[in-house]
Tab-separated table of C-alpha atoms in Angstrom:
chain	number	residue	atom	x	y	z
A	1	LYS	CA	-48.317	-41.574	35.137
A	2	ARG	CA	-47.440	-37.938	35.176
A	3	TYR	CA	-43.915	-38.704	36.461
A	4	ARG	CA	-43.446	-41.365	33.817
A	5	ALA	CA	-44.476	-38.902	31.118
A	6	GLU	CA	-42.046	-36.325	32.497
A	7	MET	CA	-39.292	-38.952	32.679
A	8	SER	CA	-39.867	-40.060	29.077
A	9	THR	CA	-39.841	-36.408	27.975
A	10	MET	CA	-36.629	-35.820	29.891
A	11	ILE	CA	-35.060	-38.952	28.411
A	12	GLN	CA	-36.038	-37.806	24.921
A	13	ASP	CA	-34.608	-34.318	25.625
A	14	LEU	CA	-31.400	-35.923	26.911
A	15	LYS	CA	-31.074	-38.047	23.746
A	16	ASP	CA	-31.712	-34.990	21.558
A	17	LYS	CA	-29.121	-32.984	23.463
A	18	GLN	CA	-26.589	-35.811	23.257
A	19	ASP	CA	-27.151	-36.056	19.506
A	20	ARG	CA	-26.765	-32.305	19.199
A	21	MET	CA	-23.623	-32.439	21.340
A	22	GLN	CA	-22.144	-35.102	19.058
A	23	ILE	CA	-22.910	-33.017	15.974
A	24	LEU	CA	-21.365	-29.934	17.580
A	25	ASN	CA	-18.288	-31.914	18.640
A	26	ASP	CA	-17.846	-33.139	15.066
A	27	GLU	CA	-18.208	-29.599	13.684
A	28	THR	CA	-15.759	-28.226	16.247
A	29	ALA	CA	-13.198	-30.877	15.380
A	30	LYS	CA	-13.486	-29.983	11.703
A	31	LEU	CA	-13.119	-26.238	12.330
A	32	ASN	CA	-10.113	-26.504	14.621
A	33	LYS	CA	-8.133	-28.423	12.008
A	34	ASN	CA	-8.688	-25.789	9.343
A	35	ILE	CA	-7.886	-22.674	11.368
A	36	ASN	CA	-4.498	-21.675	12.663
A	37	ARG	CA	-5.060	-18.379	14.429
A	38	ALA	CA	-1.415	-17.951	15.323
A	39	MET	CA	-0.507	-18.088	11.637
A	40	TYR	CA	-3.144	-15.484	10.730
A	41	THR	CA	-2.029	-13.223	13.562
A	42	HIS	CA	1.584	-13.588	12.468
A	43	ARG	CA	0.682	-12.748	8.862
A	44	ILE	CA	-1.279	-9.684	9.959
A	45	MET	CA	1.666	-8.496	12.059
A	46	ASP	CA	4.038	-9.047	9.097
A	47	ILE	CA	1.798	-7.019	6.823
A	48	THR	CA	1.600	-4.226	9.394
A	49	ASN	CA	5.391	-4.202	9.785
A	50	GLN	CA	5.827	-4.066	6.003
A	51	ILE	CA	3.489	-1.077	5.796
A	52	VAL	CA	5.445	0.747	8.506
A	53	LYS	CA	8.711	-0.018	6.692
A	54	GLN	CA	7.277	1.166	3.369
A	55	ASN	CA	6.090	4.413	4.971
A	56	LYS	CA	9.605	5.036	6.332
A	57	ASP	CA	11.071	4.347	2.887
A	58	ILE	CA	8.580	6.737	1.300
A	59	ASP	CA	9.511	9.454	3.800
A	60	LYS	CA	13.206	8.926	3.083
A	61	ILE	CA	12.675	9.045	-0.691
A	62	THR	CA	10.577	12.200	-0.358
A	63	ALA	CA	13.338	13.888	1.657
A	64	ASP	CA	15.922	12.821	-0.958
A	65	ILE	CA	13.750	14.245	-3.746
A	66	ARG	CA	13.470	17.576	-1.914
A	67	ASP	CA	17.255	17.719	-1.420
A	68	ILE	CA	17.889	16.936	-5.086
A	69	GLN	CA	15.349	19.552	-6.165
A	70	LYS	CA	17.072	22.177	-4.002
A	71	THR	CA	20.448	21.258	-5.513
A	72	ILE	CA	19.031	21.424	-9.042
A	73	ASN	CA	17.503	24.834	-8.383
A	74	LEU	CA	20.764	26.128	-6.897
A	75	ASN	CA	22.807	24.851	-9.864
A	76	ALA	CA	20.288	26.241	-12.358
A	77	SER	CA	20.441	29.716	-10.832
A	78	THR	CA	24.275	29.577	-10.795
A	79	LEU	CA	24.265	28.536	-14.456
A	80	GLN	CA	21.871	31.347	-15.378
A	81	ARG	CA	24.086	33.931	-13.691
A	82	ALA	CA	27.216	32.578	-15.421
A	83	ASP	CA	25.412	32.565	-18.765
A	84	ALA	CA	24.242	36.142	-18.307
A	85	ILE	CA	27.772	37.292	-17.424
A	86	ALA	CA	29.297	35.427	-20.414
A	87	GLU	CA	26.707	36.882	-22.788
A	88	GLU	CA	27.284	40.369	-21.461
A	89	LEU	CA	31.058	40.112	-21.862
A	90	ILE	CA	30.906	38.601	-25.360
A	91	PHE	CA	28.272	41.141	-26.477
A	92	ALA	CA	30.353	44.029	-25.151
A	93	ALA	CA	33.471	42.679	-26.872
A	94	ALA	CA	31.588	42.164	-30.160
A	95	ASN	CA	30.188	45.732	-30.074
A	96	ASP	CA	33.413	47.453	-29.072
A	97	ARG	CA	35.789	45.842	-31.531
A	98	ASN	CA	33.503	45.034	-34.444
A	99	ASP	CA	35.498	41.842	-34.638
A	100	PRO	CA	33.766	39.260	-36.886
A	101	VAL	CA	35.048	36.424	-34.668
A	102	MET	CA	33.402	37.978	-31.602
A	103	VAL	CA	30.158	38.554	-33.512
A	104	ASP	CA	30.238	34.918	-34.675
A	105	THR	CA	30.979	33.825	-31.100
A	106	TYR	CA	27.988	35.813	-29.860
A	107	ARG	CA	25.730	34.230	-32.499
A	108	ARG	CA	26.955	30.768	-31.550
A	109	LEU	CA	26.330	31.545	-27.895
A	110	LYS	CA	22.743	32.468	-28.773
A	111	THR	CA	22.365	29.230	-30.783
A	112	LEU	CA	23.902	27.238	-27.950
A	113	ARG	CA	21.476	28.805	-25.480
A	114	SER	CA	18.442	28.067	-27.665
A	115	LYS	CA	19.554	24.438	-28.144
A	116	PHE	CA	20.160	24.118	-24.431
A	117	GLU	CA	16.663	25.473	-23.704
A	118	GLU	CA	15.202	22.936	-26.137
A	119	LEU	CA	17.149	20.206	-24.376
A	120	VAL	CA	15.904	21.345	-20.969
A	121	ASP	CA	12.315	21.439	-22.272
A	122	THR	CA	12.678	17.942	-23.729
A	123	VAL	CA	14.105	16.591	-20.472
A	124	GLY	CA	11.247	18.281	-18.591
A	125	LYS	CA	8.673	16.660	-20.872
A	126	ILE	CA	10.335	13.262	-20.428
A	127	GLY	CA	10.227	13.791	-16.664
A	128	GLN	CA	6.529	14.666	-16.827
A	129	GLN	CA	5.801	11.535	-18.874
A	130	GLU	CA	7.740	9.376	-16.412
A	131	LYS	CA	5.819	10.973	-13.531
A	132	ALA	CA	2.530	10.300	-15.312
A	133	ASN	CA	3.591	6.666	-15.817
A	134	ARG	CA	4.506	6.328	-12.140
A	135	ASP	CA	1.173	7.887	-11.157
A	136	LEU	CA	-0.673	5.372	-13.322
A	137	GLU	CA	1.343	2.503	-11.867
A	138	THR	CA	0.566	3.785	-8.376
A	139	LYS	CA	-3.150	3.932	-9.203
A	140	ILE	CA	-3.002	0.383	-10.564
A	141	ASP	CA	-1.243	-0.809	-7.394
A	142	GLN	CA	-3.792	1.017	-5.234
A	143	GLU	CA	-6.678	-0.598	-7.077
A	144	GLN	CA	-5.092	-4.021	-6.769
A	145	SER	CA	-4.425	-3.513	-3.061
A	146	ARG	CA	-7.981	-2.213	-2.595
A	147	VAL	CA	-9.336	-5.375	-4.171
A	148	SER	CA	-7.057	-7.549	-2.039
A	149	SER	CA	-7.915	-5.377	0.965
A	150	ASN	CA	-11.594	-6.054	0.358
A	151	ASN	CA	-10.791	-9.761	0.175
A	152	SER	CA	-8.787	-9.487	3.405
A	153	GLU	CA	-11.672	-7.711	5.099
A	154	ARG	CA	-14.040	-10.463	4.029
A	155	ILE	CA	-11.622	-13.111	5.264
A	156	ASN	CA	-11.228	-11.305	8.588
A	157	ALA	CA	-15.002	-10.999	8.936
A	158	ASP	CA	-15.343	-14.722	8.179
A	159	LEU	CA	-12.667	-15.510	10.755
A	160	GLU	CA	-14.448	-13.442	13.377
A	161	ALA	CA	-17.721	-15.196	12.583
A	162	ILE	CA	-16.004	-18.583	12.858
A	163	ALA	CA	-14.440	-17.581	16.169
A	164	LYS	CA	-17.856	-16.561	17.500
A	165	GLU	CA	-19.384	-19.809	16.286
A	166	ASN	CA	-16.559	-21.772	17.904
A	167	ALA	CA	-17.101	-19.973	21.185
A	168	GLN	CA	-20.830	-20.669	21.011
A	169	LEU	CA	-20.237	-24.315	20.140
A	170	VAL	CA	-17.769	-24.742	22.985
A	171	ALA	CA	-20.209	-23.107	25.373
A	172	GLN	CA	-23.002	-25.374	24.173
A	173	ILE	CA	-20.824	-28.446	24.505
A	174	LYS	CA	-19.786	-27.459	28.024
A	175	ALA	CA	-23.382	-26.755	28.954
A	176	ALA	CA	-24.532	-30.074	27.513
A	177	SER	CA	-21.771	-32.013	29.229
A	178	ALA	CA	-22.493	-30.220	32.510
A	179	LYS	CA	-26.149	-31.185	32.265
A	180	ASN	CA	-25.241	-34.794	31.520
A	181	LYS	CA	-23.113	-35.088	34.626
């Protein structure tokens, strides 16, 4: 009687395990159809390559900006020296000759300089506003990428969990089929 009870228990366990194996097989079949790991890996590699390319572009743009700034500074100092020399010569000529044309020329030079300084200030303010706009756009892009990055992290975590579940299911199926043989 004891052996019969053990046999009926074993038969019941076998039926339960076979039912569980069938359920796991069905779940595994469903999961495998929905997941293409090669595609996800390829997308991740593409994103990584794009980031590397963008970093190289940023470095190149930064170097270009530095070169342009050096050129602007060099030209500005050359212009200041030329302006100082012209003012000195016109002032000296206006003082020496008491020529009304030279005095008028000197006054116009002063007016021209003040207008030019206003123009430079205006261009500087426009540049600052454009920089502020770019900074805001960069912050907006960073926030959007942070949100999508959080979504990507959740998706990656879900994928890892699914991969672990798949591995466990496969192991259980193999163990169940090994016991049945």
